[in-house]
Tab-separated table of C-alpha atoms in Angstrom:
chain	number	residue	atom	x	y	z
A	2	UNK	CA	-0.038	0.003	0.005
A	3	UNK	CA	1.355	3.433	-0.894
A	4	UNK	CA	2.119	5.208	2.322
A	5	UNK	CA	4.358	8.022	1.161
A	6	UNK	CA	2.964	11.407	1.715
A	7	UNK	CA	3.121	13.070	-1.695
A	8	UNK	CA	3.323	16.836	-1.139
A	9	UNK	CA	4.243	18.136	-4.549
A	10	UNK	CA	5.324	21.801	-4.905
A	11	UNK	CA	4.264	24.198	-7.650
A	12	UNK	CA	6.415	27.307	-7.650
A	13	UNK	CA	4.598	30.399	-8.488
A	14	UNK	CA	5.345	33.937	-7.501
A	15	UNK	CA	4.497	34.571	-3.872
A	16	UNK	CA	1.365	36.670	-3.584
A	17	UNK	CA	0.783	38.588	-0.392
A	18	UNK	CA	-2.694	39.565	0.623
A	19	UNK	CA	-3.454	42.344	3.001
A	20	UNK	CA	-6.080	41.443	5.593
A	21	UNK	CA	-8.857	43.673	4.094
A	22	UNK	CA	-7.935	43.285	0.450
A	23	UNK	CA	-10.815	41.972	-1.755
A	24	UNK	CA	-10.466	39.663	-4.706
A	25	UNK	CA	-12.662	40.069	-7.724
A	26	UNK	CA	-15.665	37.811	-8.136
A	27	UNK	CA	-14.078	36.541	-11.469
A	28	UNK	CA	-10.930	35.316	-9.806
A	29	UNK	CA	-12.859	33.674	-6.998
A	30	UNK	CA	-15.196	31.876	-9.312
A	31	UNK	CA	-12.208	30.662	-11.278
A	32	UNK	CA	-10.574	29.246	-8.132
A	33	UNK	CA	-13.954	27.639	-7.130
A	34	UNK	CA	-14.240	25.946	-10.615
A	35	UNK	CA	-10.663	24.673	-10.450
A	36	UNK	CA	-11.232	23.393	-6.884
A	37	UNK	CA	-14.298	21.510	-8.019
A	38	UNK	CA	-12.653	20.014	-11.073
A	39	UNK	CA	-9.631	18.826	-9.096
A	40	UNK	CA	-11.802	16.992	-6.633
A	41	UNK	CA	-13.967	15.470	-9.294
A	42	UNK	CA	-10.890	14.051	-11.122
A	43	UNK	CA	-8.573	13.221	-8.093
A	44	UNK	CA	-10.650	12.699	-5.014
A	45	UNK	CA	-11.975	9.186	-4.900
A	46	UNK	CA	-14.031	9.918	-1.711
A	47	UNK	CA	-16.051	12.793	-3.248
A	48	UNK	CA	-19.238	10.723	-3.476
A	49	UNK	CA	-18.502	8.443	-0.529
A	50	UNK	CA	-21.102	10.073	1.742
A	51	UNK	CA	-22.766	12.530	-0.592
A	52	UNK	CA	-24.552	12.028	-3.866
A	53	UNK	CA	-23.529	13.844	-7.013
A	54	UNK	CA	-26.670	15.930	-6.756
A	55	UNK	CA	-25.728	16.933	-3.191
A	56	UNK	CA	-22.171	17.929	-4.220
A	57	UNK	CA	-23.370	19.811	-7.207
A	58	UNK	CA	-25.812	21.613	-4.932
A	59	UNK	CA	-23.272	22.820	-2.438
A	60	UNK	CA	-21.106	24.151	-5.300
A	61	UNK	CA	-24.165	25.910	-6.665
A	62	UNK	CA	-24.591	27.539	-3.275
A	63	UNK	CA	-20.922	28.494	-3.218
A	64	UNK	CA	-21.119	30.074	-6.577
A	65	UNK	CA	-24.081	32.259	-5.536
A	66	UNK	CA	-21.917	33.717	-2.710
A	67	UNK	CA	-19.426	34.989	-5.249
A	68	UNK	CA	-21.494	37.620	-7.022
A	69	UNK	CA	-19.223	40.451	-5.781
A	70	UNK	CA	-15.626	40.853	-4.551
A	71	UNK	CA	-14.798	39.205	-1.273
A	72	UNK	CA	-11.915	39.176	1.229
A	73	UNK	CA	-9.825	36.039	1.199
A	74	UNK	CA	-11.036	34.913	4.620
A	75	UNK	CA	-14.622	34.862	3.411
A	76	UNK	CA	-13.792	32.761	0.410
A	77	UNK	CA	-11.758	30.431	2.620
A	78	UNK	CA	-14.785	29.813	4.852
A	79	UNK	CA	-16.837	28.869	1.766
A	80	UNK	CA	-14.107	26.370	0.687
A	81	UNK	CA	-14.023	24.923	4.241
A	82	UNK	CA	-17.813	24.385	4.218
A	83	UNK	CA	-17.352	22.293	0.979
A	84	UNK	CA	-14.371	20.272	2.291
A	85	UNK	CA	-16.183	19.508	5.551
A	86	UNK	CA	-19.361	18.557	3.649
A	87	UNK	CA	-17.487	15.853	1.740
A	88	UNK	CA	-16.842	13.941	5.083
A	89	UNK	CA	-13.067	12.919	5.255
A	90	UNK	CA	-10.988	13.642	8.172
A	91	UNK	CA	-7.928	13.658	5.822
A	92	UNK	CA	-9.262	16.750	4.144
A	93	UNK	CA	-7.090	19.774	5.031
A	94	UNK	CA	-7.524	23.263	3.495
A	95	UNK	CA	-5.266	26.021	4.578
A	96	UNK	CA	-4.706	29.854	4.006
A	97	UNK	CA	-1.473	31.146	2.638
A	98	UNK	CA	1.043	31.246	5.590
A	99	UNK	CA	1.735	34.972	5.315
A	100	UNK	CA	-1.880	35.866	5.352
A	101	UNK	CA	-2.659	33.767	8.459
A	102	UNK	CA	0.285	35.272	10.352
A	103	UNK	CA	-0.995	38.806	9.474
A	104	UNK	CA	-4.598	37.970	10.168
A	105	UNK	CA	-3.851	36.508	13.556
A	106	UNK	CA	-1.867	39.379	14.981
A	107	UNK	CA	-2.613	41.396	18.029
A	108	UNK	CA	-4.512	40.689	21.282
A	109	UNK	CA	-7.592	39.384	19.577
A	110	UNK	CA	-7.920	35.849	20.934
A	111	UNK	CA	-10.340	34.511	23.583
A	112	UNK	CA	-8.147	34.090	26.602
A	113	UNK	CA	-9.148	30.754	28.086
A	114	UNK	CA	-8.950	27.154	26.869
A	115	UNK	CA	-12.343	25.406	26.956
A	116	UNK	CA	-13.550	21.867	26.780
A	117	UNK	CA	-16.752	20.152	25.916
A	118	UNK	CA	-17.956	18.159	28.973
A	119	UNK	CA	-21.348	16.441	28.898
A	120	UNK	CA	-22.121	18.499	25.815
A	121	UNK	CA	-21.550	21.723	27.706
A	122	UNK	CA	-18.786	24.299	26.914
A	123	UNK	CA	-16.614	24.448	30.093
A	124	UNK	CA	-13.733	26.852	31.115
A	125	UNK	CA	-10.674	24.646	31.170
A	126	UNK	CA	-8.224	27.088	32.815
A	127	UNK	CA	-7.470	28.260	36.311
A	128	UNK	CA	-7.826	32.033	36.308
A	129	UNK	CA	-9.073	34.980	38.472
A	130	UNK	CA	-11.831	36.229	36.079
A	131	UNK	CA	-14.076	33.226	35.144
A	132	UNK	CA	-13.929	30.356	37.604
A	133	UNK	CA	-12.529	26.966	36.394
A	134	UNK	CA	-15.454	24.724	35.431
A	135	UNK	CA	-17.852	27.478	34.702
A	136	UNK	CA	-20.242	26.866	31.785
A	137	UNK	CA	-20.090	29.350	28.976
A	138	UNK	CA	-23.580	30.246	27.747
A	139	UNK	CA	-22.685	32.899	25.143
A	140	UNK	CA	-19.797	35.096	23.928
A	141	UNK	CA	-20.517	38.510	22.494
A	142	UNK	CA	-24.197	37.692	22.375
A	143	UNK	CA	-23.664	34.546	20.347
A	144	UNK	CA	-25.231	31.487	22.039
A	145	UNK	CA	-22.896	28.435	22.548
A	146	UNK	CA	-24.969	26.115	20.387
A	147	UNK	CA	-24.582	28.520	17.428
A	148	UNK	CA	-20.853	29.021	18.187
A	149	UNK	CA	-20.149	25.296	18.173
A	150	UNK	CA	-22.091	24.540	14.990
A	151	UNK	CA	-20.319	27.435	13.171
A	152	UNK	CA	-16.976	25.970	14.140
A	153	UNK	CA	-17.659	22.431	12.750
A	154	UNK	CA	-16.260	23.329	9.253
A	155	UNK	CA	-12.839	24.079	10.694
A	156	UNK	CA	-12.138	20.461	11.766
A	157	UNK	CA	-13.061	17.694	9.289
A	158	UNK	CA	-14.233	14.233	10.403
A	159	UNK	CA	-15.193	11.087	8.559
A	160	UNK	CA	-18.782	10.863	7.121
A	161	UNK	CA	-21.474	12.453	9.347
A	162	UNK	CA	-19.521	12.282	12.570
A	163	UNK	CA	-19.827	15.219	15.067
A	164	UNK	CA	-18.008	13.933	18.163
A	165	UNK	CA	-14.559	14.224	16.629
A	166	UNK	CA	-15.021	17.964	16.192
A	167	UNK	CA	-14.704	18.395	19.953
A	168	UNK	CA	-10.983	17.670	19.495
A	169	UNK	CA	-10.584	20.743	17.198
A	170	UNK	CA	-12.795	22.859	19.361
A	171	UNK	CA	-10.849	21.952	22.529
A	172	UNK	CA	-7.545	22.850	21.014
A	173	UNK	CA	-8.394	25.790	18.691
A	174	UNK	CA	-11.570	27.465	20.139
A	175	UNK	CA	-10.045	30.927	20.337
A	176	UNK	CA	-8.584	30.596	16.794
A	177	UNK	CA	-11.904	29.384	15.291
A	178	UNK	CA	-13.722	32.297	17.048
A	179	UNK	CA	-11.341	34.884	15.480
A	180	UNK	CA	-11.689	33.236	12.032
A	181	UNK	CA	-15.463	33.029	12.188
A	182	UNK	CA	-16.393	36.292	13.877
A	183	UNK	CA	-13.380	38.521	13.243
A	184	UNK	CA	-10.666	40.046	15.539
A	185	UNK	CA	-12.040	41.247	18.926
A	186	UNK	CA	-10.239	43.080	21.631
A	187	UNK	CA	-13.001	42.334	24.254
A	188	UNK	CA	-15.297	39.405	24.905
A	189	UNK	CA	-18.585	39.715	26.750
A	190	UNK	CA	-19.041	36.273	28.320
A	191	UNK	CA	-22.371	35.063	29.712
A	192	UNK	CA	-21.707	32.008	32.026
A	193	UNK	CA	-22.759	30.212	35.171
A	194	UNK	CA	-20.575	29.013	37.988
A	195	UNK	CA	-19.928	25.273	38.468
A	196	UNK	CA	-23.117	23.408	39.422
A	197	UNK	CA	-25.104	26.804	39.500
A	198	UNK	CA	-27.794	28.090	37.176
A	199	UNK	CA	-27.548	31.831	37.912
A	200	UNK	CA	-26.263	33.728	34.847
A	201	UNK	CA	-23.264	36.051	35.149
A	202	UNK	CA	-21.952	38.488	32.530
A	203	UNK	CA	-18.321	39.543	32.512
A	204	UNK	CA	-16.108	41.304	29.862
A	205	UNK	CA	-12.596	39.885	29.427
A	206	UNK	CA	-9.701	41.150	27.280
A	207	UNK	CA	-8.303	39.410	24.294
A	208	UNK	CA	-4.747	37.922	24.257
A	209	UNK	CA	-2.086	37.291	21.648
A	210	UNK	CA	-1.707	34.036	19.713
A	211	UNK	CA	1.468	33.242	21.646
A	212	UNK	CA	-0.364	33.766	24.983
A	213	UNK	CA	-3.196	31.608	23.764
A	214	UNK	CA	-0.810	28.757	22.990
A	215	UNK	CA	0.870	29.093	26.391
A	216	UNK	CA	-2.553	29.081	28.205
A	217	UNK	CA	-3.488	25.908	26.294
A	218	UNK	CA	-0.257	24.249	27.546
A	219	UNK	CA	-1.368	25.105	31.148
A	220	UNK	CA	-5.001	23.925	30.740
A	221	UNK	CA	-6.578	22.199	33.771
A	222	UNK	CA	-7.226	18.930	31.786
A	223	UNK	CA	-3.633	18.497	30.709
A	224	UNK	CA	-2.950	15.495	32.898
A	225	UNK	CA	-5.798	13.603	31.317
A	226	UNK	CA	-5.744	14.702	27.688
A	227	UNK	CA	-2.094	15.666	26.992
A	228	UNK	CA	-1.704	12.837	24.523
A	229	UNK	CA	-4.585	14.042	22.412
A	230	UNK	CA	-2.592	17.050	21.193
A	231	UNK	CA	0.967	17.592	20.090
A	232	UNK	CA	3.915	15.223	19.990
A	233	UNK	CA	3.377	11.835	21.604
A	234	UNK	CA	6.439	10.661	23.476
A	235	UNK	CA	5.039	7.532	25.176
A	236	UNK	CA	3.853	5.758	22.076
A	237	UNK	CA	2.920	2.429	23.678
A	238	UNK	CA	3.054	0.551	26.982
A	239	UNK	CA	1.932	-2.552	28.653
A	240	UNK	CA	1.365	-3.349	32.344
A	241	UNK	CA	-0.494	-5.849	34.513
A	242	UNK	CA	-2.792	-3.796	36.687
A	243	UNK	CA	-4.302	-6.725	38.745
A	244	UNK	CA	-3.833	-10.491	38.819
A	245	UNK	CA	-6.374	-10.974	35.997
A	246	UNK	CA	-6.183	-7.718	34.009
A	247	UNK	CA	-3.612	-6.508	31.507
A	248	UNK	CA	-3.535	-2.997	30.018
A	249	UNK	CA	-2.131	-2.465	26.528
A	250	UNK	CA	-1.938	1.302	25.591
A	251	UNK	CA	-1.144	2.361	21.979
A	252	UNK	CA	-1.172	6.113	21.709
A	253	UNK	CA	-0.168	6.240	18.036
A	254	UNK	CA	0.628	4.045	15.039
A	255	UNK	CA	3.295	6.502	13.951
A	256	UNK	CA	5.959	4.019	14.838
A	257	UNK	CA	8.515	3.940	12.045
A	258	UNK	CA	7.771	4.611	8.305
A	259	UNK	CA	7.541	0.991	7.074
A	260	UNK	CA	7.986	-2.653	7.962
A	261	UNK	CA	11.793	-2.400	7.658
A	262	UNK	CA	12.164	0.713	9.867
A	263	UNK	CA	14.030	0.212	13.016
A	264	UNK	CA	11.366	1.784	15.156
A	265	UNK	CA	8.742	-0.575	13.824
A	266	UNK	CA	10.975	-3.671	14.450
A	267	UNK	CA	11.333	-2.526	18.063
A	268	UNK	CA	7.609	-2.256	18.381
A	269	UNK	CA	7.222	-5.698	16.842
A	270	UNK	CA	9.491	-7.144	19.521
A	271	UNK	CA	7.504	-5.299	22.219
A	272	UNK	CA	4.290	-6.920	21.071
A	273	UNK	CA	5.947	-10.326	20.822
A	274	UNK	CA	7.091	-10.045	24.411
A	275	UNK	CA	3.759	-8.790	25.695
A	276	UNK	CA	1.650	-11.480	24.133
A	277	UNK	CA	4.163	-14.283	24.947
A	278	UNK	CA	3.779	-13.150	28.646
A	279	UNK	CA	-0.013	-13.217	28.369
A	280	UNK	CA	0.070	-16.595	26.740
A	281	UNK	CA	2.212	-18.016	29.536
A	282	UNK	CA	0.170	-16.335	32.302
A	283	UNK	CA	-3.311	-17.774	31.595
A	284	UNK	CA	-4.764	-16.196	34.767
A	285	UNK	CA	-4.788	-12.924	32.985
A	286	UNK	CA	-8.144	-13.400	31.297
A	287	UNK	CA	-8.938	-9.741	30.622
A	288	UNK	CA	-7.017	-7.315	28.376
A	289	UNK	CA	-7.850	-3.637	28.113
A	290	UNK	CA	-6.711	-2.136	24.827
A	291	UNK	CA	-6.570	1.586	25.116
A	292	UNK	CA	-6.345	3.458	21.801
A	293	UNK	CA	-8.237	6.650	22.865
A	294	UNK	CA	-5.379	8.924	21.972
A	295	UNK	CA	-4.522	7.183	18.668
A	296	UNK	CA	-4.907	9.602	15.721
A	297	UNK	CA	-3.322	7.206	13.246
A	298	UNK	CA	0.068	6.447	11.739
A	299	UNK	CA	1.639	4.133	9.282
A	300	UNK	CA	1.260	0.493	8.081
A	301	UNK	CA	1.967	-2.154	9.150
A	302	UNK	CA	1.697	-1.141	12.822
A	303	UNK	CA	-2.090	-1.207	12.890
A	304	UNK	CA	-2.630	-4.586	11.203
A	305	UNK	CA	0.333	-6.112	13.031
A	306	UNK	CA	-1.208	-5.198	16.369
A	307	UNK	CA	-4.560	-6.671	15.283
A	308	UNK	CA	-2.856	-9.978	14.551
A	309	UNK	CA	-2.339	-10.528	18.351
A	310	UNK	CA	-6.081	-9.910	19.071
A	311	UNK	CA	-7.863	-12.024	16.440
A	312	UNK	CA	-8.196	-15.704	15.977
A	313	UNK	CA	-9.351	-15.502	12.378
A	314	UNK	CA	-7.655	-14.572	9.165
A	315	UNK	CA	-8.251	-11.051	7.973
A	316	UNK	CA	-7.243	-8.370	5.435
A	317	UNK	CA	-6.470	-4.671	5.891
A	318	UNK	CA	-9.417	-3.789	3.655
A	319	UNK	CA	-12.044	-5.512	1.594
A	320	UNK	CA	-11.404	-3.151	-1.407
A	321	UNK	CA	-9.475	-0.112	-2.290
A	322	UNK	CA	-9.328	2.167	-5.348
A	323	UNK	CA	-8.105	5.430	-6.771
A	324	UNK	CA	-9.557	7.669	-9.448
A	325	UNK	CA	-6.401	8.063	-11.578
A	326	UNK	CA	-3.001	6.673	-12.532
A	327	UNK	CA	-1.763	9.938	-14.036
A	328	UNK	CA	-2.102	12.865	-11.696
A	329	UNK	CA	-4.678	15.391	-12.981
A	330	UNK	CA	-4.118	19.090	-13.073
A	331	UNK	CA	-0.401	18.842	-12.419
A	332	UNK	CA	-0.029	22.614	-13.107
A	333	UNK	CA	-1.695	23.205	-9.593
A	334	UNK	CA	0.309	20.520	-7.566
A	335	UNK	CA	2.525	21.483	-4.701
A	336	UNK	CA	5.862	19.723	-5.214
A	337	UNK	CA	8.730	18.963	-2.834
A	338	UNK	CA	11.270	19.457	-5.622
A	339	UNK	CA	11.976	22.879	-7.223
A	340	UNK	CA	13.868	21.923	-10.324
A	341	UNK	CA	11.694	21.172	-13.323
A	342	UNK	CA	13.509	17.959	-14.110
A	343	UNK	CA	13.305	16.686	-10.657
A	344	UNK	CA	9.559	17.593	-10.333
A	345	UNK	CA	8.922	15.468	-13.417
A	346	UNK	CA	10.927	12.571	-12.005
A	347	UNK	CA	8.995	12.778	-8.691
A	348	UNK	CA	5.658	12.875	-10.550
A	349	UNK	CA	6.579	9.836	-12.748
A	350	UNK	CA	7.800	7.791	-9.709
A	351	UNK	CA	4.580	8.479	-7.940
A	352	UNK	CA	2.435	7.534	-11.001
A	353	UNK	CA	4.511	4.364	-11.523
A	354	UNK	CA	3.676	3.236	-8.015
A	355	UNK	CA	-0.013	3.946	-8.573
A	356	UNK	CA	0.079	1.835	-11.725
A	357	UNK	CA	1.697	-0.982	-9.913
A	358	UNK	CA	-0.644	-1.039	-6.950
A	359	UNK	CA	-3.884	-0.028	-8.642
A	360	UNK	CA	-3.597	-1.686	-12.047
A	361	UNK	CA	-7.231	-2.796	-12.705
A	362	UNK	CA	-9.607	-0.365	-14.310
A	363	UNK	CA	-13.302	-0.998	-13.634
A	364	UNK	CA	-16.159	1.482	-14.098
A	365	UNK	CA	-13.711	4.462	-14.220
A	366	UNK	CA	-11.877	3.332	-11.015
A	367	UNK	CA	-8.405	1.765	-10.529
A	368	UNK	CA	-8.645	-1.077	-8.021
A	369	UNK	CA	-5.864	-2.332	-5.686
A	370	UNK	CA	-3.934	-5.396	-6.755
A	371	UNK	CA	-4.405	-8.335	-4.173
A	372	UNK	CA	-0.712	-8.585	-3.496
A	373	UNK	CA	-0.873	-5.292	-1.662
A	374	UNK	CA	-3.802	-6.523	0.447
A	375	UNK	CA	-2.904	-10.137	1.346
A	376	UNK	CA	-4.879	-12.544	3.546
A	377	UNK	CA	-3.188	-12.245	6.935
A	378	UNK	CA	-3.127	-14.801	9.781
A	379	UNK	CA	-3.419	-14.402	13.581
A	380	UNK	CA	-0.251	-14.483	15.553
A	381	UNK	CA	0.380	-17.772	17.302
A	382	UNK	CA	0.423	-15.984	20.634
A	383	UNK	CA	-2.905	-14.129	20.032
A	384	UNK	CA	-4.889	-13.310	23.147
A	385	UNK	CA	-7.790	-15.699	23.843
A	386	UNK	CA	-9.361	-13.985	26.710
A	387	UNK	CA	-11.844	-11.048	26.935
A	388	UNK	CA	-10.777	-7.810	25.209
A	389	UNK	CA	-12.119	-4.426	26.385
A	390	UNK	CA	-11.457	-1.716	23.696
A	391	UNK	CA	-11.336	1.869	24.963
A	392	UNK	CA	-12.273	4.422	22.286
A	393	UNK	CA	-12.695	8.219	21.993
A	394	UNK	CA	-13.468	10.977	19.512
A	395	UNK	CA	-9.604	11.349	18.941
A	396	UNK	CA	-9.265	8.069	17.083
A	397	UNK	CA	-8.699	8.560	13.307
A	398	UNK	CA	-7.135	7.076	10.212
A	399	UNK	CA	-4.962	3.968	11.060
A	400	UNK	CA	-6.197	4.235	14.631
A	401	UNK	CA	-9.830	3.917	13.570
A	402	UNK	CA	-9.008	1.125	11.023
A	403	UNK	CA	-7.441	-0.887	13.858
A	404	UNK	CA	-10.368	-0.118	16.285
A	405	UNK	CA	-12.854	-1.064	13.556
A	406	UNK	CA	-11.126	-4.409	13.024
A	407	UNK	CA	-11.185	-5.128	16.721
A	408	UNK	CA	-14.781	-4.006	17.211
A	409	UNK	CA	-16.037	-5.909	14.127
A	410	UNK	CA	-13.985	-9.046	14.054
A	411	UNK	CA	-13.474	-10.015	17.700
A	412	UNK	CA	-15.692	-10.332	20.781
A	413	UNK	CA	-14.288	-7.189	22.273
A	414	UNK	CA	-16.422	-5.050	24.514
A	415	UNK	CA	-16.166	-1.517	23.293
A	416	UNK	CA	-16.268	1.367	25.790
A	417	UNK	CA	-16.080	5.110	25.514
A	418	UNK	CA	-17.248	7.589	22.847
A	419	UNK	CA	-17.729	7.383	19.050
A	420	UNK	CA	-14.581	7.747	17.036
A	421	UNK	CA	-14.083	10.436	14.417
A	422	UNK	CA	-12.725	7.835	12.043
A	423	UNK	CA	-15.277	5.790	10.182
A	424	UNK	CA	-16.182	2.141	10.951
A	425	UNK	CA	-16.902	0.895	7.473
A	426	UNK	CA	-14.095	2.737	5.701
A	427	UNK	CA	-12.462	5.988	4.945
A	428	UNK	CA	-10.235	7.903	2.403
A	429	UNK	CA	-6.598	7.623	3.416
A	430	UNK	CA	-3.105	6.327	2.862
A	431	UNK	CA	-1.846	8.728	0.216
A	432	UNK	CA	-2.340	12.523	0.544
A	433	UNK	CA	-1.873	14.895	-2.307
A	434	UNK	CA	-1.940	18.709	-2.303
A	435	UNK	CA	-2.904	21.463	-4.747
A	436	UNK	CA	-2.699	25.124	-4.620
A	437	UNK	CA	-5.411	27.449	-6.101
A	438	UNK	CA	-3.893	29.928	-8.602
A	439	UNK	CA	-5.567	33.231	-7.471
A	440	UNK	CA	-6.030	32.879	-3.673
A	441	UNK	CA	-3.097	30.607	-3.009
A	442	UNK	CA	-5.313	28.532	-0.786
A	443	UNK	CA	-3.897	24.987	-0.466
A	444	UNK	CA	-6.085	21.876	-0.310
A	445	UNK	CA	-5.000	18.409	0.622
A	446	UNK	CA	-6.926	15.192	0.569
A	447	UNK	CA	-6.116	11.405	0.537
A	448	UNK	CA	-6.708	9.639	-2.797
A	449	UNK	CA	-7.342	6.033	-1.736
A	450	UNK	CA	-10.960	5.143	-1.012
A	451	UNK	CA	-11.062	1.946	0.988
A	452	UNK	CA	-13.664	-0.344	2.667
A	453	UNK	CA	-12.382	-1.831	5.876
A	454	UNK	CA	-12.562	-5.642	6.349
A	455	UNK	CA	-15.480	-5.427	8.886
A	456	UNK	CA	-18.931	-6.933	9.103
A	457	UNK	CA	-22.201	-5.074	9.406
A	458	UNK	CA	-23.357	-4.755	13.075
A	459	UNK	CA	-26.636	-3.702	14.489
A	460	UNK	CA	-25.162	-0.650	16.314
A	461	UNK	CA	-23.015	0.500	13.380
A	462	UNK	CA	-24.400	3.120	11.041
A	463	UNK	CA	-22.915	3.960	7.689
A	464	UNK	CA	-21.108	7.333	7.714
A	465	UNK	CA	-20.512	7.174	11.483
A	466	UNK	CA	-17.537	6.284	13.564
A	467	UNK	CA	-17.134	3.223	15.780
A	468	UNK	CA	-20.094	3.219	18.178
A	469	UNK	CA	-19.303	1.871	21.644
A	470	UNK	CA	-21.209	-0.975	23.241
A	471	UNK	CA	-21.044	1.081	26.474
A	472	UNK	CA	-21.222	4.805	25.845
A	473	UNK	CA	-19.142	6.452	28.610
A	474	UNK	CA	-18.226	10.166	28.709
A	475	UNK	CA	-16.133	11.933	31.239
A	476	UNK	CA	-18.451	13.462	33.874
A	477	UNK	CA	-18.127	17.041	35.044
A	478	UNK	CA	-17.043	15.860	38.498
A	479	UNK	CA	-14.362	13.670	36.994
A	480	UNK	CA	-13.264	16.567	34.788
A	481	UNK	CA	-12.729	18.804	37.732
A	482	UNK	CA	-10.753	16.005	39.549
A	483	UNK	CA	-8.995	14.868	36.266
A	484	UNK	CA	-10.251	11.342	36.690
A	485	UNK	CA	-10.271	8.754	33.918
A	486	UNK	CA	-13.930	8.008	33.712
A	487	UNK	CA	-13.815	5.364	30.957
A	488	UNK	CA	-10.902	3.303	32.569
A	489	UNK	CA	-12.635	3.351	36.019
A	490	UNK	CA	-15.886	2.271	34.354
A	491	UNK	CA	-14.120	-0.640	32.613
A	492	UNK	CA	-12.380	-1.859	35.820
A	493	UNK	CA	-15.767	-1.872	37.602
A	494	UNK	CA	-17.241	-3.810	34.629
A	495	UNK	CA	-14.522	-6.453	34.958
A	496	UNK	CA	-14.643	-6.753	38.784
A	497	UNK	CA	-17.746	-9.001	39.144
A	498	UNK	CA	-16.226	-11.450	36.778
């Protein structure tokens, strides 16, 4: 399976936009048309969750918004609405770097980190103005419900999933607010104190982007959610937490770049030692597999790990295809190389790999050769006891593929919250990036549409993430005390057995 991130660079003169500069309707319409044509030709997941009629309809809506000149940020929001509508967590659309730096200058950011707890927007920072744990009801007269729904387009998830958007909101609430409602020096906050209903109104001052980042690093929930954001240092661990319970934690599958990578080989030895131990210690009849912080990574870490948890043969996916063998619209690609000859070589190498892995043309789609998706066998030391799989909205990409295989193909009891990554499939593996000629907005998406090797289940809905057997969210009380609600629930579930 192609796993290289192809970020191809198209060198055009750098175009700097001032914050209030408006682009002509003609140029914006041209970029919108190019954006649509690129996705129709290159994006195999365009109609995964939406019909052609639905996709055409949102583009018709977008075109109607461009009847007069607009600022870049307004056009960007329209493009975001479209990419979010498609339903792929691997979609990523970004402003030109110089514009974003300029736009995000000054003391214009909401000062406090927040977190969604029990579907309420909670202050997640110890401060002297608005008490930690207070519930935000509105900001600048905008009710919380409207705020949150307006932010959904800034953080893409698979299919129709909503829970995963809480990850983006938790990390970038202040940034989303500035993007959506403009730069503000003051914020009028309507809130209620913890476990109170009385409404309080207070005006707080904006802070700089650097201060926003520093406050986030000092958020109250850091001990419980540090692994959901930023670089993960403790990638995996195993421990025996009681005479009959083991805990395997896998925080990422970004463990080496391929099967020959030294880091991957070390991980493989780690898994061998863990499951040999479990095989020899038969009194450990319960294994908790915690992937709540796993946002993905690379093959074969995900499918290798699954080999220790299944007793049946399996594949990574039931089918996979791409839309092309020769990259469409190469004039808008973003290349790594700068020299024309090297760019052509890079492009050819990539296309040769596509032709090798996806050789079969059927109904306009190029399907994966079976040698890249072989039938795999369980590891001889596979665990034969009861598996408890802990999931969360953070789980995506290779993390959700692994969790789907476990949830669908074993007798695991799944506990936690719906994942942002799809149960039945997703678009992934090979990202590609384009730059629009007039606005310089970059758009990235993954080109491989795949169906995961999972069965239909009564609680699994097409277009949704993995649905837990036991839906368990962190309670407000546990948030205040930084307790692990899902793990404590799982241990109590095991106790009577």
